[in-house]
Each structure stands twice: as structure tokens, then as C-alpha cells.
mmCIF file of C-alpha atoms in Angstrom:
data_model
loop_
_atom_site.group_PDB
_atom_site.id
_atom_site.type_symbol
_atom_site.label_atom_id
_atom_site.label_comp_id
_atom_site.label_asym_id
_atom_site.label_seq_id
_atom_site.Cartn_x
_atom_site.Cartn_y
_atom_site.Cartn_z
ATOM 1 C CA MET A 1 7.130 -3.255 -30.308
ATOM 2 C CA ALA A 2 3.449 -4.977 -31.145
ATOM 3 C CA GLU A 3 0.680 -3.213 -32.627
ATOM 4 C CA THR A 4 -2.359 -2.523 -30.180
ATOM 5 C CA VAL A 5 -5.711 -3.611 -31.854
ATOM 6 C CA GLU A 6 -7.876 -3.180 -28.591
ATOM 7 C CA ARG A 7 -9.514 -0.323 -28.911
ATOM 8 C CA TYR A 8 -9.815 0.025 -24.874
ATOM 9 C CA ILE A 9 -7.246 0.398 -22.867
ATOM 10 C CA SER A 10 -6.666 -3.093 -20.504
ATOM 11 C CA LEU A 11 -7.102 -1.778 -16.647
ATOM 12 C CA LEU A 12 -5.472 -5.038 -15.604
ATOM 13 C CA THR A 13 -2.264 -3.336 -17.044
ATOM 14 C CA ASP A 14 -0.386 -0.989 -14.713
ATOM 15 C CA PHE A 15 -0.442 1.786 -17.270
ATOM 16 C CA GLY A 16 -4.077 1.432 -17.990
ATOM 17 C CA PHE A 17 -4.895 0.912 -13.480
ATOM 18 C CA LYS A 18 -3.012 4.444 -13.080
ATOM 19 C CA ARG A 19 -4.557 6.420 -15.810
ATOM 20 C CA ILE A 20 -7.996 5.459 -14.849
ATOM 21 C CA PHE A 21 -7.635 5.946 -10.763
ATOM 22 C CA GLY A 22 -4.864 7.441 -10.266
ATOM 23 C CA THR A 23 -4.182 10.908 -12.215
ATOM 24 C CA ALA A 24 -6.126 13.940 -10.799
ATOM 25 C CA PRO A 25 -7.975 14.300 -13.626
ATOM 26 C CA ASN A 26 -9.553 11.675 -13.308
ATOM 27 C CA LYS A 27 -9.620 11.183 -9.810
ATOM 28 C CA ASP A 28 -14.030 11.935 -10.290
ATOM 29 C CA LEU A 29 -13.492 7.920 -11.884
ATOM 30 C CA LEU A 30 -12.073 7.243 -8.746
ATOM 31 C CA ILE A 31 -14.599 8.692 -6.667
ATOM 32 C CA ASN A 32 -16.916 6.670 -7.946
ATOM 33 C CA PHE A 33 -15.368 3.535 -8.027
ATOM 34 C CA LEU A 34 -15.027 3.652 -4.140
ATOM 35 C CA ASN A 35 -18.013 5.025 -3.751
ATOM 36 C CA SER A 36 -19.633 2.154 -5.216
ATOM 37 C CA LEU A 37 -16.890 -0.477 -2.815
ATOM 38 C CA PHE A 38 -17.849 1.623 0.272
ATOM 39 C CA ASN A 39 -22.449 1.056 -1.062
ATOM 40 C CA GLY A 40 -23.681 3.945 1.346
ATOM 41 C CA ARG A 41 -21.482 2.711 4.608
ATOM 42 C CA LYS A 42 -18.919 5.420 3.050
ATOM 43 C CA VAL A 43 -19.248 8.853 1.076
ATOM 44 C CA ILE A 44 -16.831 10.525 -0.477
ATOM 45 C CA LYS A 45 -16.947 13.888 -2.252
ATOM 46 C CA ASN A 46 -13.507 14.792 -2.905
ATOM 47 C CA LEU A 47 -9.972 13.332 -3.169
ATOM 48 C CA LYS A 48 -6.336 14.750 -3.044
ATOM 49 C CA TYR A 49 -3.771 12.061 -4.377
ATOM 50 C CA ASN A 50 -0.692 12.449 -2.094
ATOM 51 C CA ASN A 51 2.577 10.550 -3.161
ATOM 52 C CA SER A 52 2.563 7.267 -3.417
ATOM 53 C CA GLU A 53 6.109 5.721 -2.932
ATOM 54 C CA HIS A 54 7.025 5.664 0.563
ATOM 55 C CA VAL A 55 10.509 5.067 2.684
ATOM 56 C CA GLY A 56 11.035 3.423 5.521
ATOM 57 C CA ASP A 57 13.323 4.664 8.590
ATOM 58 C CA LEU A 58 15.965 4.898 8.374
ATOM 59 C CA TYR A 59 16.718 1.446 10.403
ATOM 60 C CA THR A 60 15.076 -0.307 7.169
ATOM 61 C CA GLU A 61 14.933 1.941 4.419
ATOM 62 C CA ARG A 62 12.200 -0.638 3.258
ATOM 63 C CA LYS A 63 10.984 1.883 0.720
ATOM 64 C CA ALA A 64 6.321 1.242 -0.137
ATOM 65 C CA ILE A 65 5.401 2.353 -3.539
ATOM 66 C CA PHE A 66 2.041 1.758 -4.017
ATOM 67 C CA ASP A 67 -0.542 2.401 -7.141
ATOM 68 C CA VAL A 68 -2.297 5.154 -6.155
ATOM 69 C CA TYR A 69 -2.932 6.827 -2.263
ATOM 70 C CA CYS A 70 -4.672 9.097 -2.055
ATOM 71 C CA GLU A 71 -6.763 11.361 1.044
ATOM 72 C CA SER A 72 -10.765 12.698 1.644
ATOM 73 C CA VAL A 73 -11.504 15.960 2.859
ATOM 74 C CA ASP A 74 -11.716 14.200 5.723
ATOM 75 C CA GLY A 75 -8.716 12.970 6.251
ATOM 76 C CA GLU A 76 -8.912 9.182 5.672
ATOM 77 C CA LYS A 77 -6.658 7.708 3.802
ATOM 78 C CA PHE A 78 -7.098 5.333 0.987
ATOM 79 C CA ILE A 79 -3.901 2.613 -0.946
ATOM 80 C CA VAL A 80 -5.720 1.561 -3.441
ATOM 81 C CA GLU A 81 -3.978 -1.096 -5.409
ATOM 82 C CA MET A 82 -4.147 -3.097 -7.897
ATOM 83 C CA GLN A 83 -2.570 -7.075 -7.985
ATOM 84 C CA ASN A 84 -2.437 -9.462 -10.908
ATOM 85 C CA ALA A 85 0.627 -11.603 -9.626
ATOM 86 C CA SER A 86 -0.244 -14.299 -6.665
ATOM 87 C CA PRO A 87 3.169 -13.272 -4.369
ATOM 88 C CA LYS A 88 3.683 -15.763 -0.631
ATOM 89 C CA TYR A 89 2.805 -12.296 1.567
ATOM 90 C CA LEU A 90 0.476 -10.149 -0.137
ATOM 91 C CA LYS A 91 -1.390 -10.267 3.572
ATOM 92 C CA ASP A 92 2.033 -9.325 4.913
ATOM 93 C CA ARG A 93 2.733 -6.772 1.575
ATOM 94 C CA THR A 94 -1.035 -4.723 2.323
ATOM 95 C CA ILE A 95 -0.480 -4.673 6.185
ATOM 96 C CA PHE A 96 2.821 -3.170 6.323
ATOM 97 C CA TYR A 97 1.805 -1.178 3.646
ATOM 98 C CA SER A 98 -1.396 0.787 6.091
ATOM 99 C CA THR A 99 1.749 1.353 8.654
ATOM 100 C CA PHE A 100 2.954 4.181 5.854
ATOM 101 C CA PRO A 101 -0.600 6.371 6.337
ATOM 102 C CA ILE A 102 -0.530 5.228 9.962
ATOM 103 C CA ARG A 103 3.213 6.445 11.600
ATOM 104 C CA GLU A 104 2.989 9.805 8.759
ATOM 105 C CA GLN A 105 0.516 11.284 10.544
ATOM 106 C CA ALA A 106 2.013 11.368 14.289
ATOM 107 C CA PRO A 107 3.566 15.139 14.065
ATOM 108 C CA LYS A 108 7.151 16.297 14.329
ATOM 109 C CA GLY A 109 8.245 16.962 18.090
ATOM 110 C CA ASP A 110 4.794 18.068 19.159
ATOM 111 C CA ALA A 111 2.484 16.800 22.051
ATOM 112 C CA TRP A 112 -0.317 14.362 20.522
ATOM 113 C CA ASP A 113 -2.668 12.125 22.297
ATOM 114 C CA TYR A 114 -2.288 9.554 19.032
ATOM 115 C CA ARG A 115 -5.533 10.323 17.549
ATOM 116 C CA LEU A 116 -5.590 8.722 14.050
ATOM 117 C CA SER A 117 -7.226 8.975 10.967
ATOM 118 C CA PRO A 118 -9.026 5.943 9.628
ATOM 119 C CA VAL A 119 -6.878 3.851 6.686
ATOM 120 C CA TYR A 120 -8.542 1.708 4.193
ATOM 121 C CA THR A 121 -6.148 -0.050 1.667
ATOM 122 C CA VAL A 122 -8.098 -2.105 -1.219
ATOM 123 C CA ALA A 123 -7.428 -4.730 -2.884
ATOM 124 C CA LEU A 124 -7.640 -5.787 -6.200
ATOM 125 C CA VAL A 125 -7.180 -9.204 -6.780
ATOM 126 C CA ASN A 126 -6.936 -11.163 -10.322
ATOM 127 C CA HIS A 127 -6.398 -14.627 -9.201
ATOM 128 C CA ASP A 128 -8.555 -16.442 -6.619
ATOM 129 C CA MET A 129 -6.882 -16.296 -3.145
ATOM 130 C CA LYS A 130 -7.975 -19.145 -2.085
ATOM 131 C CA GLU A 131 -7.649 -17.919 1.559
ATOM 132 C CA GLU A 132 -9.155 -19.859 4.136
ATOM 133 C CA ALA A 133 -10.613 -17.406 6.840
ATOM 134 C CA PHE A 134 -13.003 -16.252 3.515
ATOM 135 C CA ASP A 135 -16.388 -17.142 1.871
ATOM 136 C CA GLU A 136 -14.990 -18.744 -0.909
ATOM 137 C CA LYS A 137 -18.406 -17.804 -2.590
ATOM 138 C CA ASP A 138 -17.257 -13.939 -2.507
ATOM 139 C CA ILE A 139 -16.035 -11.815 -3.834
ATOM 140 C CA ASN A 140 -15.814 -9.215 -1.180
ATOM 141 C CA HIS A 141 -14.008 -9.354 1.667
ATOM 142 C CA GLN A 142 -13.721 -6.518 4.343
ATOM 143 C CA VAL A 143 -11.280 -7.286 7.126
ATOM 144 C CA GLN A 144 -10.967 -5.464 10.643
ATOM 145 C CA LEU A 145 -9.731 -5.827 13.983
ATOM 146 C CA CYS A 146 -12.304 -7.434 16.414
ATOM 147 C CA ASP A 147 -12.698 -9.633 18.966
ATOM 148 C CA ILE A 148 -12.075 -13.387 18.626
ATOM 149 C CA ALA A 149 -14.646 -14.322 21.287
ATOM 150 C CA THR A 150 -18.042 -11.805 20.667
ATOM 151 C CA LYS A 151 -16.491 -10.986 16.865
ATOM 152 C CA ARG A 152 -17.144 -7.208 17.554
ATOM 153 C CA VAL A 153 -15.209 -4.910 16.038
ATOM 154 C CA PHE A 154 -12.073 -3.535 17.663
ATOM 155 C CA PHE A 155 -10.923 -1.127 16.090
ATOM 156 C CA ASP A 156 -13.004 0.586 13.384
ATOM 157 C CA LYS A 157 -10.350 2.638 12.127
ATOM 158 C CA LEU A 158 -8.016 0.747 10.190
ATOM 159 C CA GLU A 159 -9.689 -2.268 6.645
ATOM 160 C CA PHE A 160 -8.693 -3.713 4.787
ATOM 161 C CA ILE A 161 -10.757 -4.753 1.617
ATOM 162 C CA TYR A 162 -9.684 -7.388 -0.569
ATOM 163 C CA VAL A 163 -12.105 -7.780 -4.112
ATOM 164 C CA GLU A 164 -10.968 -10.994 -6.192
ATOM 165 C CA VAL A 165 -12.280 -9.569 -9.514
ATOM 166 C CA ALA A 166 -10.728 -12.910 -11.239
ATOM 167 C CA LYS A 167 -13.801 -14.795 -9.911
ATOM 168 C CA PHE A 168 -16.137 -12.084 -11.575
ATOM 169 C CA ASN A 169 -18.739 -13.651 -14.455
ATOM 170 C CA LYS A 170 -21.348 -11.519 -15.045
ATOM 171 C CA THR A 171 -22.497 -11.054 -17.998
ATOM 172 C CA GLU A 172 -23.354 -7.183 -19.590
ATOM 173 C CA ASP A 173 -27.020 -8.762 -18.938
ATOM 174 C CA GLU A 174 -26.785 -9.429 -15.736
ATOM 175 C CA LEU A 175 -24.892 -5.781 -14.252
ATOM 176 C CA LYS A 176 -27.447 -4.173 -12.254
ATOM 177 C CA THR A 177 -25.573 -2.531 -9.875
ATOM 178 C CA LEU A 178 -22.945 0.315 -10.678
ATOM 179 C CA TYR A 179 -20.282 -2.131 -8.524
ATOM 180 C CA ASP A 180 -21.325 -4.892 -10.793
ATOM 181 C CA LYS A 181 -20.654 -2.026 -13.407
ATOM 182 C CA TRP A 182 -17.099 -1.164 -12.347
ATOM 183 C CA LEU A 183 -16.141 -5.080 -12.163
ATOM 184 C CA TYR A 184 -17.012 -5.324 -15.175
ATOM 185 C CA VAL A 185 -14.711 -3.010 -16.648
ATOM 186 C CA LEU A 186 -12.501 -3.372 -15.138
ATOM 187 C CA LYS A 187 -12.393 -7.469 -15.867
ATOM 188 C CA ASN A 188 -13.034 -6.774 -19.660
ATOM 189 C CA LEU A 189 -12.744 -3.580 -20.817
ATOM 190 C CA ALA A 190 -9.833 -3.827 -23.216
ATOM 191 C CA ASN A 191 -11.826 -6.894 -24.687
ATOM 192 C CA LEU A 192 -14.597 -4.445 -25.772
ATOM 193 C CA THR A 193 -15.173 -2.670 -29.129
ATOM 194 C CA ALA A 194 -18.690 -0.570 -28.612
ATOM 195 C CA ARG A 195 -20.403 0.717 -25.309
ATOM 196 C CA PRO A 196 -21.925 -1.712 -24.248
ATOM 197 C CA ALA A 197 -25.749 -1.008 -23.460
ATOM 198 C CA ALA A 198 -25.482 -1.042 -19.236
ATOM 199 C CA LEU A 199 -22.543 1.197 -19.131
ATOM 200 C CA ARG A 200 -24.733 3.860 -20.492
ATOM 201 C CA ASP A 201 -24.222 6.205 -16.882
ATOM 202 C CA LYS A 202 -22.721 10.010 -17.307
ATOM 203 C CA ILE A 203 -19.600 8.461 -15.624
ATOM 204 C CA PHE A 204 -18.906 5.795 -17.485
ATOM 205 C CA ASP A 205 -18.669 8.094 -20.691
ATOM 206 C CA ARG A 206 -15.758 9.479 -18.849
ATOM 207 C CA LEU A 207 -14.160 6.720 -18.630
ATOM 208 C CA PHE A 208 -14.779 4.958 -22.102
ATOM 209 C CA GLN A 209 -13.340 8.735 -22.809
ATOM 210 C CA VAL A 210 -9.678 8.356 -21.584
ATOM 211 C CA ALA A 211 -9.558 4.885 -22.213
ATOM 212 C CA GLU A 212 -9.609 5.019 -25.728
ATOM 213 C CA ILE A 213 -6.060 4.217 -27.177
ATOM 214 C CA ALA A 214 -6.490 5.876 -30.735
ATOM 215 C CA LYS A 215 -6.721 9.251 -28.324
ATOM 216 C CA PHE A 216 -3.161 8.460 -27.000
ATOM 217 C CA THR A 217 0.076 10.343 -27.782
ATOM 218 C CA PRO A 218 2.776 8.483 -29.123
ATOM 219 C CA THR A 219 4.764 8.452 -26.107
ATOM 220 C CA GLU A 220 1.726 7.323 -23.715
ATOM 221 C CA LEU A 221 0.856 4.768 -26.768
ATOM 222 C CA ARG A 222 4.715 3.314 -26.398
ATOM 223 C CA GLU A 223 4.358 3.720 -22.279
ATOM 224 C CA TYR A 224 1.095 1.411 -22.581
ATOM 225 C CA GLU A 225 2.522 -0.873 -25.139
ATOM 226 C CA ASP A 226 5.643 -1.774 -22.423
ATOM 227 C CA SER A 227 2.924 -2.225 -19.493
ATOM 228 C CA LEU A 228 0.929 -4.910 -21.387
ATOM 229 C CA LYS A 229 3.533 -6.828 -22.481
ATOM 230 C CA HIS A 230 5.100 -6.826 -18.457
ATOM 231 C CA TYR A 231 1.203 -7.656 -17.767
ATOM 232 C CA ARG A 232 0.697 -10.571 -20.791
ATOM 233 C CA ASP A 233 4.475 -11.843 -19.758
ATOM 234 C CA LEU A 234 3.361 -11.772 -16.464
ATOM 235 C CA LYS A 235 -0.243 -13.671 -17.121
ATOM 236 C CA ASN A 236 1.734 -16.216 -19.285
ATOM 237 C CA SER A 237 4.564 -16.891 -17.273
ATOM 238 C CA LEU A 238 1.525 -17.210 -13.748
ATOM 239 C CA ASP A 239 -0.707 -19.468 -16.358
ATOM 240 C CA THR A 240 2.820 -21.687 -16.772
ATOM 241 C CA ALA A 241 3.142 -22.202 -13.088
ATOM 242 C CA GLU A 242 0.063 -22.822 -12.808
ATOM 243 C CA GLU A 243 -0.151 -25.792 -15.079
ATOM 244 C CA LYS A 244 2.670 -27.048 -14.177
ATOM 245 C CA GLY A 245 1.352 -27.053 -10.994
ATOM 246 C CA ARG A 246 -1.170 -29.123 -11.404
ATOM 247 C CA SER A 247 0.622 -31.547 -13.983
ATOM 248 C CA GLU A 248 2.824 -32.276 -10.814
ATOM 249 C CA GLY A 249 0.090 -33.055 -8.172
ATOM 250 C CA HIS A 250 -1.848 -34.774 -10.691
ATOM 251 C CA ALA A 251 2.009 -37.198 -10.613
ATOM 252 C CA GLU A 252 1.299 -38.332 -7.116
ATOM 253 C CA GLY A 253 -1.472 -39.294 -7.404
ATOM 254 C CA LEU A 254 -2.447 -39.392 -4.157
ATOM 255 C CA ALA A 255 -4.031 -36.231 -2.255
ATOM 256 C CA GLU A 256 -0.871 -35.398 0.138
ATOM 257 C CA GLY A 257 0.895 -35.249 -3.686
ATOM 258 C CA LEU A 258 -1.703 -32.716 -5.380
ATOM 259 C CA VAL A 259 -1.447 -30.375 -2.658
ATOM 260 C CA LYS A 260 2.785 -30.851 -2.975
ATOM 261 C CA GLY A 261 2.960 -30.749 -6.184
ATOM 262 C CA ARG A 262 1.350 -27.811 -6.972
ATOM 263 C CA ALA A 263 2.940 -25.712 -3.992
ATOM 264 C CA GLU A 264 6.551 -26.870 -5.719
ATOM 265 C CA GLY A 265 4.967 -26.205 -9.262
ATOM 266 C CA ARG A 266 3.985 -22.815 -8.364
ATOM 267 C CA ALA A 267 7.207 -22.133 -6.324
ATOM 268 C CA GLU A 268 9.527 -23.056 -9.533
ATOM 269 C CA GLY A 269 7.095 -21.052 -11.515
ATOM 270 C CA ILE A 270 7.936 -17.634 -9.195
ATOM 271 C CA MET A 271 10.984 -18.421 -9.558
ATOM 272 C CA LEU A 272 11.113 -18.680 -13.151
ATOM 273 C CA ILE A 273 9.012 -15.115 -13.913
ATOM 274 C CA ALA A 274 11.654 -13.251 -11.358
ATOM 275 C CA LYS A 275 14.486 -14.595 -14.174
ATOM 276 C CA ASN A 276 12.459 -13.932 -16.275
ATOM 277 C CA LEU A 277 11.631 -10.255 -15.492
ATOM 278 C CA LYS A 278 15.105 -9.354 -14.420
ATOM 279 C CA ALA A 279 16.196 -10.431 -18.092
ATOM 280 C CA ILE A 280 14.390 -7.881 -19.579
ATOM 281 C CA GLY A 281 14.616 -5.342 -17.926
ATOM 282 C CA ILE A 282 12.185 -5.233 -14.718
ATOM 283 C CA SER A 283 13.286 -3.447 -11.962
ATOM 284 C CA VAL A 284 14.127 -4.881 -8.154
ATOM 285 C CA ALA A 285 11.200 -2.746 -6.642
ATOM 286 C CA ASP A 286 8.460 -4.231 -9.704
ATOM 287 C CA ILE A 287 9.398 -7.998 -9.514
ATOM 288 C CA ILE A 288 8.893 -8.014 -5.347
ATOM 289 C CA LYS A 289 6.118 -6.528 -5.753
ATOM 290 C CA ALA A 290 4.273 -8.699 -8.754
ATOM 291 C CA THR A 291 6.254 -12.232 -7.654
ATOM 292 C CA GLY A 292 6.336 -11.534 -3.262
ATOM 293 C CA LEU A 293 10.213 -12.454 -3.240
ATOM 294 C CA SER A 294 12.713 -10.728 -1.606
ATOM 295 C CA GLU A 295 15.077 -8.938 -2.797
ATOM 296 C CA GLU A 296 18.180 -11.039 -1.739
ATOM 297 C CA GLU A 297 16.343 -13.848 -3.355
ATOM 298 C CA ILE A 298 16.520 -11.928 -7.013
ATOM 299 C CA GLU A 299 19.447 -10.924 -6.559
ATOM 300 C CA LYS A 300 21.011 -14.307 -6.751
ATOM 301 C CA LEU A 301 18.347 -14.789 -9.802
#
């Protein structure tokens, strides 16, 4: 196993993300991050963590495994996901995930007036989504049900927030808001060797304390290195697929050929990623999450 040389963990890894945002002792970090994200339009005072694994009805038995699933003191539900890969159906999956905290609100056996508590799905996306509905210049995208003609919100209790972390490119000197600082550490924590002056806030004292690799137990270190290897293998595979797509598109020589080459290259790259992940023993559930392929497609590899 390769020796870890970084001082702080990467929040882009599954282990690092869940250690910082998905454990009860560190819930103050999650609360602070979410409050910075909502920027005053919502203030979260406290959270409790819920079971992050949910099973569908008896007909489908389809599972949903969230990175972080929690609930505020007011009953609001929050799903928070870190997405490094670019699966074909990212939007579909986030919407599917939101159905679980909606359905679980229905009481068993008793009369119910169908009143729902709000559900928020936050997807931290470590790649360019290239979504036509979004403004390409923005990093944050807030999605709600609205009337097409009036553009007014029809239902404000279901919200999807997509944050394109990969697009964040501010330097340390440009960090002005608390949210800027959180995006900076999300993207760059593993590359830091010392505390930047811009991150001297009290909340980041806690972050750097729990993120320091030297304080890990041998078991934690082993789990983190496995997670880091998984992340790097995935990133390398995605980079290779992206490059292959660009090369094939360039060979076509026409705009139509460019689109086709990129699409075919990405599709082939995703299949290769899945095959490699399966070969090193990654679970089918994790491969589905990383690639967006179906269980049937993975089983055929």
C-alpha cells in the first residue's frame, strides 16, 4: 500500500467526506457548511443524522445509499452527496433519492393530511455538469418546481442544489465569504501543508484538527488510503475517457463528429472504469454510484 504523504485528508474521497460531514462529533462542520451554502435564506441550528441506507418498496427493492442524510430540529430533511464521476443519470438519481425522505414521512395506519416537511438534496459535483438549463458561468444551481409561464415557485418544499466544485478557482487571496472558504477547502485541503491565513476562522480550527492524517489510528489510515486509491483510480479513468473522447472527436473533423466522438469516448471510458472497479473488488452499489450504469450492465462486464 502506498504511503500517504499529505498532511490533511482529501474531502473529495468517500472516507474524507464522510469523516468531516457525516459523523455526529463533527456535525458542527456540516451545519456551518450548509448555513454558508444557504447564505441566510435558511438558518440551521442543529441536526441529527439519520440512517443513510434506504430500501425501496417490495416491488423494486431498489436501494439508495446516501453519503450524508440528516434532519434539522424543524424536521427538514437534508441529503448531501459528493459526486466525483459523471454518471449518465445524475439528475435522475438525485430526484430518485429525494423520494425516500418524502415517502418516509407518511405515517403507518393513521389518517394523514399529506403535509410534508421540506426536503433538500445537495449534490457537490466535482466535474462540469454541462447542463443546458444552467448558466455556464455559475457554480451554484438552485432547482425547484415552478410554473413555466410565470417562473414562480410552485412548491418550495422540494429543492435540489447542485454545486459544481470543479469550477471553483478562487485563490487564497480571493476568499471573501465563508462559503468561498468552504469551497476552497473542499477542493484543495489535501494539497495544503499549512493553514492559510484566510482560514483562521474558529470553525476551520475544528476542520484542520479532525482532518490531520497524523492523528489517524492505523485502521483509519488504512481505510483512508483505500478510499484515496479508489478516488485516484476513478479520476485517472475519467481523465483518460475524456481525453479519448476529445481525440476521437478531433479525428472526425466536423462539429457533428466532435459531439459523436466525445459521446462514444465517454461511454467507452465509463464501461472501462466499471470493469476496472469490478476487477479490484469495488461493490456493485459503489460502481453504480460512480458510473451511472445499471446493475445488469455491470454484471455483464
